[in-house]
């Protein structure tokens, strides 16, 4: 009998733990570089976020008497991704709340890995942004030594490159500084070079395909090329600044490619990536805040089922039509 299971579907002998391990490796390199820029508080934030996710998953599955899946490393990846989306100066108790929300409210309530319709880390980030917006407006300059645990209300902040673009100004950082991550931003936004290298690793190991990242970044580049916000910047410099600023690379490579929340068919992946890129730029240009990757991907997550339905292979669509007709006949017989 043919058994049909929920994603992720991997055509290899290795399991989910191997896939998660491949995703985790470049993320840990990003965390390590961010630790160099901001000090050991980054490690504290990441460790708290990971522990919150792992303990939440273990405790929920124990209480509901479900099979424990902590060993597949998916909760570790969710915790690391969540930490990568947070400012390094965020209060240390907030990743605990975010981890619980990501695992319980977004992942486990819907049945666990493969059944969530939204990216858990991004949903948790959106929840935290809406609940405590002030904590997401503080961006310490690089090489600022932050306190390990203490909140820092008097911390000096600096403008992120996206905030400068939002104000119609050229960012103070040049392209090299953006490439190596020497600018203010979230923990995971610091190093374009590591994010890109990690993306190539995931492509070579066939953990992800090129469709979503290429469509996402290509759309961001195309819109930036056609509608530049800073007229006196060289066009090529402006386009690269838009791509390497904020969370576009982190979102396109590591979050929009999530198996559970992105389309299955290659054409659907391209549509999904174009939608993420277009929404990211639309909200960057017209939104109240400078960054928009989080909400752009979450909105497209809601349309994944519709994209899958429209781009399903012909044989599957035919079967779907037959299944619907069969159920319609049964309904008429009653």
Short mmCIF file of C-alpha atoms in Angstrom, two decimals:
data_model
loop_
_atom_site.label_atom_id
_atom_site.label_comp_id
_atom_site.label_asym_id
_atom_site.label_seq_id
_atom_site.Cartn_x
_atom_site.Cartn_y
_atom_site.Cartn_z
CA UNK A 1 0.00 0.00 0.00
CA UNK A 2 1.25 3.48 -0.88
CA UNK A 3 1.70 5.63 2.22
CA UNK A 4 1.39 9.39 1.66
CA UNK A 5 2.94 11.51 4.40
CA UNK A 6 3.22 15.21 5.05
CA UNK A 7 6.38 17.13 4.07
CA UNK A 8 9.34 17.28 4.30
CA UNK A 9 9.75 14.67 1.49
CA UNK A 10 13.40 13.72 1.02
CA UNK A 11 14.57 11.35 -1.72
CA UNK A 12 17.51 10.13 0.29
CA UNK A 13 18.22 7.67 3.02
CA UNK A 14 19.13 10.37 5.53
CA UNK A 15 16.38 11.68 7.77
CA UNK A 16 15.20 15.05 9.01
CA UNK A 17 18.11 15.34 11.44
CA UNK A 18 20.61 15.37 8.55
CA UNK A 19 18.67 18.16 6.78
CA UNK A 20 18.39 20.19 9.94
CA UNK A 21 22.08 19.71 10.63
CA UNK A 22 22.96 21.13 7.21
CA UNK A 23 20.77 24.19 7.90
CA UNK A 24 22.20 24.59 11.37
CA UNK A 25 25.85 24.70 10.33
CA UNK A 26 25.82 28.06 8.45
CA UNK A 27 23.47 29.56 11.03
CA UNK A 28 25.98 28.79 13.78
CA UNK A 29 28.68 30.49 11.70
CA UNK A 30 26.44 33.57 11.48
CA UNK A 31 25.94 33.52 15.25
CA UNK A 32 29.71 33.19 15.74
CA UNK A 33 30.42 36.26 13.59
CA UNK A 34 27.68 38.23 15.32
CA UNK A 35 29.31 37.28 18.64
CA UNK A 36 32.54 38.82 17.37
CA UNK A 37 30.68 42.07 16.61
CA UNK A 38 28.48 42.26 19.73
CA UNK A 39 30.10 40.03 22.34
CA UNK A 40 28.93 36.96 24.29
CA UNK A 41 25.39 38.31 24.81
CA UNK A 42 24.64 36.94 21.33
CA UNK A 43 25.48 33.43 22.55
CA UNK A 44 23.25 33.95 25.60
CA UNK A 45 20.31 35.08 23.43
CA UNK A 46 20.78 32.16 21.01
CA UNK A 47 21.14 29.58 23.78
CA UNK A 48 18.00 30.82 25.56
CA UNK A 49 16.02 30.77 22.31
CA UNK A 50 17.15 27.22 21.45
CA UNK A 51 16.55 25.88 24.96
CA UNK A 52 13.11 27.50 25.04
CA UNK A 53 12.15 25.78 21.77
CA UNK A 54 13.58 22.38 22.70
CA UNK A 55 12.04 22.33 26.20
CA UNK A 56 8.68 23.57 24.85
CA UNK A 57 8.59 20.78 22.26
CA UNK A 58 9.63 18.08 24.73
CA UNK A 59 7.19 19.26 27.39
CA UNK A 60 4.24 19.60 24.98
CA UNK A 61 4.80 16.12 23.55
CA UNK A 62 5.14 14.63 27.02
CA UNK A 63 1.92 16.26 28.21
CA UNK A 64 -0.02 15.24 25.11
CA UNK A 65 1.58 11.75 25.08
CA UNK A 66 2.92 12.15 21.56
CA UNK A 67 6.15 10.74 20.16
CA UNK A 68 9.12 12.89 21.18
CA UNK A 69 10.75 14.46 18.10
CA UNK A 70 13.37 16.59 19.82
CA UNK A 71 16.09 14.41 18.30
CA UNK A 72 15.29 15.53 14.74
CA UNK A 73 16.87 18.92 15.54
CA UNK A 74 13.95 20.87 14.07
CA UNK A 75 13.36 22.67 17.39
CA UNK A 76 17.06 23.57 17.54
CA UNK A 77 16.87 25.07 14.04
CA UNK A 78 13.70 27.00 14.95
CA UNK A 79 15.36 28.40 18.06
CA UNK A 80 18.48 29.40 16.14
CA UNK A 81 16.47 31.02 13.36
CA UNK A 82 14.41 32.91 15.92
CA UNK A 83 17.57 34.21 17.58
CA UNK A 84 18.91 35.29 14.18
CA UNK A 85 15.87 37.54 13.69
CA UNK A 86 16.30 39.34 17.04
CA UNK A 87 18.32 42.45 17.94
CA UNK A 88 21.39 41.56 20.03
CA UNK A 89 20.22 43.99 22.73
CA UNK A 90 16.80 42.40 23.20
CA UNK A 91 15.88 41.56 26.83
CA UNK A 92 16.96 38.00 27.60
CA UNK A 93 13.48 36.88 28.71
CA UNK A 94 11.87 37.65 25.36
CA UNK A 95 13.40 34.69 23.45
CA UNK A 96 11.78 32.43 26.06
CA UNK A 97 8.34 33.78 25.17
CA UNK A 98 9.15 33.66 21.46
CA UNK A 99 10.37 30.07 21.64
CA UNK A 100 7.24 28.89 23.46
CA UNK A 101 5.01 30.69 20.96
CA UNK A 102 6.90 29.28 17.95
CA UNK A 103 6.82 25.68 19.11
CA UNK A 104 3.45 25.44 20.86
CA UNK A 105 1.18 27.94 19.09
CA UNK A 106 2.58 27.67 15.56
CA UNK A 107 4.07 24.17 15.29
CA UNK A 108 2.72 21.63 17.77
CA UNK A 109 -0.90 22.80 17.90
CA UNK A 110 -1.13 22.07 14.17
CA UNK A 111 0.35 18.59 14.55
CA UNK A 112 4.11 19.10 14.68
CA UNK A 113 6.81 19.18 12.03
CA UNK A 114 5.45 19.22 8.49
CA UNK A 115 1.95 20.29 9.48
CA UNK A 116 2.46 23.96 10.40
CA UNK A 117 1.35 26.39 7.70
CA UNK A 118 3.53 29.29 8.88
CA UNK A 119 7.23 29.48 9.58
CA UNK A 120 7.40 29.15 13.41
CA UNK A 121 10.43 31.42 13.90
CA UNK A 122 8.98 34.22 11.77
CA UNK A 123 5.55 33.93 13.38
CA UNK A 124 7.20 34.21 16.80
CA UNK A 125 9.18 37.24 15.64
CA UNK A 126 5.99 38.90 14.37
CA UNK A 127 4.28 38.15 17.70
CA UNK A 128 7.16 39.69 19.64
CA UNK A 129 7.31 42.76 17.36
CA UNK A 130 3.61 43.44 17.84
CA UNK A 131 3.78 42.85 21.61
CA UNK A 132 6.99 44.76 22.42
CA UNK A 133 7.72 47.04 19.42
CA UNK A 134 10.18 49.24 21.33
CA UNK A 135 12.63 46.34 21.66
CA UNK A 136 12.83 46.09 17.87
CA UNK A 137 13.85 49.70 17.39
CA UNK A 138 17.12 49.49 19.34
CA UNK A 139 20.12 48.62 17.16
CA UNK A 140 23.50 48.94 18.90
CA UNK A 141 26.48 49.83 16.69
CA UNK A 142 28.89 47.01 15.88
CA UNK A 143 31.72 46.37 18.36
CA UNK A 144 29.47 47.53 21.20
CA UNK A 145 30.10 45.38 24.26
CA UNK A 146 26.68 44.53 25.57
CA UNK A 147 25.83 43.38 29.09
CA UNK A 148 25.36 39.61 29.33
CA UNK A 149 21.93 39.63 31.01
CA UNK A 150 21.00 43.18 32.03
CA UNK A 151 18.54 45.29 30.02
CA UNK A 152 20.09 48.46 28.61
CA UNK A 153 17.53 51.29 28.39
CA UNK A 154 20.30 53.89 27.95
CA UNK A 155 21.96 52.04 25.09
CA UNK A 156 23.18 54.22 22.21
CA UNK A 157 21.61 53.06 18.96
CA UNK A 158 22.59 53.60 15.35
CA UNK A 159 20.63 53.71 12.11
CA UNK A 160 20.48 50.48 10.15
CA UNK A 161 21.15 50.63 6.38
CA UNK A 162 17.46 50.07 5.73
CA UNK A 163 16.51 52.96 8.02
CA UNK A 164 18.83 55.23 6.03
CA UNK A 165 17.28 54.08 2.74
CA UNK A 166 13.83 54.62 4.23
CA UNK A 167 14.80 58.22 4.97
CA UNK A 168 15.99 58.67 1.38
CA UNK A 169 19.65 58.76 2.38
CA UNK A 170 22.68 56.72 1.39
CA UNK A 171 23.73 54.37 4.23
CA UNK A 172 26.98 55.18 5.99
CA UNK A 173 28.22 51.63 5.34
CA UNK A 174 29.83 50.75 2.01
CA UNK A 175 29.25 47.51 0.11
CA UNK A 176 32.25 45.76 1.68
CA UNK A 177 30.96 46.50 5.18
CA UNK A 178 27.53 45.16 4.21
CA UNK A 179 29.17 42.06 2.70
CA UNK A 180 31.12 41.19 5.86
CA UNK A 181 28.34 42.30 8.20
CA UNK A 182 29.97 45.32 9.81
CA UNK A 183 26.72 47.23 10.35
CA UNK A 184 23.86 47.41 12.83
CA UNK A 185 21.08 44.87 12.54
CA UNK A 186 19.64 41.64 13.85
CA UNK A 187 21.92 38.80 14.93
CA UNK A 188 21.42 36.90 11.67
CA UNK A 189 21.62 39.87 9.31
CA UNK A 190 25.25 40.60 10.03
CA UNK A 191 27.12 38.74 7.32
CA UNK A 192 26.00 38.48 3.71
CA UNK A 193 29.10 36.46 2.87
CA UNK A 194 28.25 33.71 5.37
CA UNK A 195 24.57 33.67 4.43
CA UNK A 196 25.46 33.26 0.74
CA UNK A 197 28.13 30.62 1.42
CA UNK A 198 25.66 28.72 3.57
CA UNK A 199 23.07 28.95 0.82
CA UNK A 200 25.53 27.44 -1.68
CA UNK A 201 26.19 24.62 0.79
CA UNK A 202 22.47 23.91 1.05
CA UNK A 203 22.19 23.90 -2.76
CA UNK A 204 25.13 21.53 -3.20
CA UNK A 205 23.79 19.16 -0.57
CA UNK A 206 20.33 19.41 -2.20
CA UNK A 207 18.70 20.53 1.03
CA UNK A 208 17.11 23.41 -0.89
CA UNK A 209 16.62 24.20 -4.58
CA UNK A 210 17.45 27.46 -6.33
CA UNK A 211 13.89 28.39 -7.19
CA UNK A 212 12.73 30.30 -4.09
CA UNK A 213 16.00 32.15 -3.26
CA UNK A 214 16.62 33.12 -6.89
CA UNK A 215 13.04 34.30 -7.44
CA UNK A 216 13.02 36.16 -4.13
CA UNK A 217 16.35 37.98 -4.54
CA UNK A 218 15.78 38.49 -8.28
CA UNK A 219 12.47 40.24 -7.61
CA UNK A 220 14.04 42.45 -4.92
CA UNK A 221 16.82 43.38 -7.36
CA UNK A 222 14.43 44.05 -10.26
CA UNK A 223 12.17 46.35 -8.22
CA UNK A 224 15.17 48.18 -6.76
CA UNK A 225 16.56 48.63 -10.26
CA UNK A 226 13.30 50.05 -11.65
CA UNK A 227 12.29 52.14 -8.62
CA UNK A 228 15.39 53.40 -6.77
CA UNK A 229 14.67 55.24 -3.52
CA UNK A 230 17.95 57.21 -3.37
CA UNK A 231 18.39 58.96 -6.69
CA UNK A 232 22.00 60.08 -6.19
CA UNK A 233 23.34 56.60 -5.40
CA UNK A 234 24.92 54.63 -8.26
CA UNK A 235 22.22 52.21 -9.42
CA UNK A 236 24.33 49.07 -9.00
CA UNK A 237 25.36 50.11 -5.50
CA UNK A 238 21.76 50.82 -4.58
CA UNK A 239 20.52 47.44 -5.80
CA UNK A 240 23.23 45.55 -3.90
CA UNK A 241 22.52 47.63 -0.80
CA UNK A 242 18.84 46.67 -0.89
CA UNK A 243 19.76 42.98 -1.25
CA UNK A 244 22.38 42.90 1.51
CA UNK A 245 20.47 45.13 3.97
CA UNK A 246 17.92 43.81 6.42
CA UNK A 247 16.84 40.21 6.40
CA UNK A 248 16.36 39.61 2.66
CA UNK A 249 19.20 37.08 2.33
CA UNK A 250 18.39 35.36 5.62
CA UNK A 251 14.72 35.12 4.71
CA UNK A 252 15.20 34.06 1.08
CA UNK A 253 17.72 31.30 1.79
CA UNK A 254 16.81 29.93 5.21
CA UNK A 255 13.15 30.77 5.89
CA UNK A 256 11.21 31.04 2.63
CA UNK A 257 12.61 27.61 1.66
CA UNK A 258 11.01 25.87 4.64
CA UNK A 259 9.56 22.57 3.33
CA UNK A 260 6.35 22.77 5.33
CA UNK A 261 5.39 26.31 4.41
CA UNK A 262 6.53 26.67 0.79
CA UNK A 263 5.10 25.13 -2.42
CA UNK A 264 6.23 21.74 -3.68
CA UNK A 265 6.33 22.21 -7.46
CA UNK A 266 9.24 24.24 -8.99
CA UNK A 267 6.84 26.62 -10.74
CA UNK A 268 5.02 27.15 -7.46
CA UNK A 269 8.34 27.83 -5.72
CA UNK A 270 9.14 30.55 -8.27
CA UNK A 271 5.70 32.15 -7.83
CA UNK A 272 6.17 31.97 -4.06
CA UNK A 273 9.62 33.58 -4.26
CA UNK A 274 8.41 36.37 -6.56
CA UNK A 275 5.53 37.07 -4.18
CA UNK A 276 7.89 37.24 -1.20
CA UNK A 277 10.24 39.61 -3.03
CA UNK A 278 7.45 41.86 -4.30
CA UNK A 279 5.81 42.11 -0.87
CA UNK A 280 9.16 42.77 0.79
CA UNK A 281 9.88 45.72 -1.49
CA UNK A 282 6.30 47.02 -1.40
CA UNK A 283 6.35 47.12 2.41
CA UNK A 284 9.86 48.58 2.47
CA UNK A 285 8.71 51.39 0.17
CA UNK A 286 5.20 52.01 1.52
CA UNK A 287 5.19 50.50 5.02
CA UNK A 288 5.68 52.39 8.26
CA UNK A 289 8.86 50.51 9.18
CA UNK A 290 12.07 49.93 7.26
CA UNK A 291 12.02 46.10 7.34
CA UNK A 292 9.34 43.76 5.98
CA UNK A 293 10.83 40.33 5.25
CA UNK A 294 9.10 38.71 8.23
CA UNK A 295 5.58 39.76 7.24
CA UNK A 296 6.18 39.22 3.51
CA UNK A 297 7.07 35.55 4.01
CA UNK A 298 4.25 35.00 6.51
CA UNK A 299 1.69 36.44 4.08
CA UNK A 300 2.96 34.18 1.28
CA UNK A 301 2.86 31.19 3.66
CA UNK A 302 -0.91 31.70 3.78
CA UNK A 303 -1.12 31.33 -0.02
CA UNK A 304 1.08 28.22 -0.27
CA UNK A 305 -1.86 25.81 -0.45
CA UNK A 306 -3.41 27.87 -3.27
CA UNK A 307 -0.14 27.97 -5.22
CA UNK A 308 0.28 24.21 -4.74
CA UNK A 309 -3.24 23.64 -6.04
CA UNK A 310 -2.66 25.80 -9.13
CA UNK A 311 0.76 24.39 -10.02
CA UNK A 312 0.22 20.72 -9.20
CA UNK A 313 1.27 18.28 -11.93
CA UNK A 314 -1.45 17.35 -14.45
CA UNK A 315 -1.74 13.78 -13.14
CA UNK A 316 -2.30 15.03 -9.60
CA UNK A 317 -4.81 17.61 -10.78
CA UNK A 318 -6.70 14.89 -12.68
CA UNK A 319 -6.80 12.71 -9.59
CA UNK A 320 -7.91 15.68 -7.54
CA UNK A 321 -10.79 16.26 -9.95
CA UNK A 322 -11.79 12.58 -9.74
CA UNK A 323 -11.63 12.64 -5.95
CA UNK A 324 -13.83 15.74 -5.80
CA UNK A 325 -16.30 14.19 -8.26
CA UNK A 326 -16.41 10.99 -6.17
CA UNK A 327 -17.21 12.92 -3.00
CA UNK A 328 -19.81 14.99 -4.89
CA UNK A 329 -21.57 11.79 -6.02
CA UNK A 330 -21.58 10.45 -2.47
CA UNK A 331 -23.04 13.70 -1.24
CA UNK A 332 -25.79 13.54 -3.88
CA UNK A 333 -26.63 9.92 -2.92
CA UNK A 334 -27.36 11.00 0.65
#
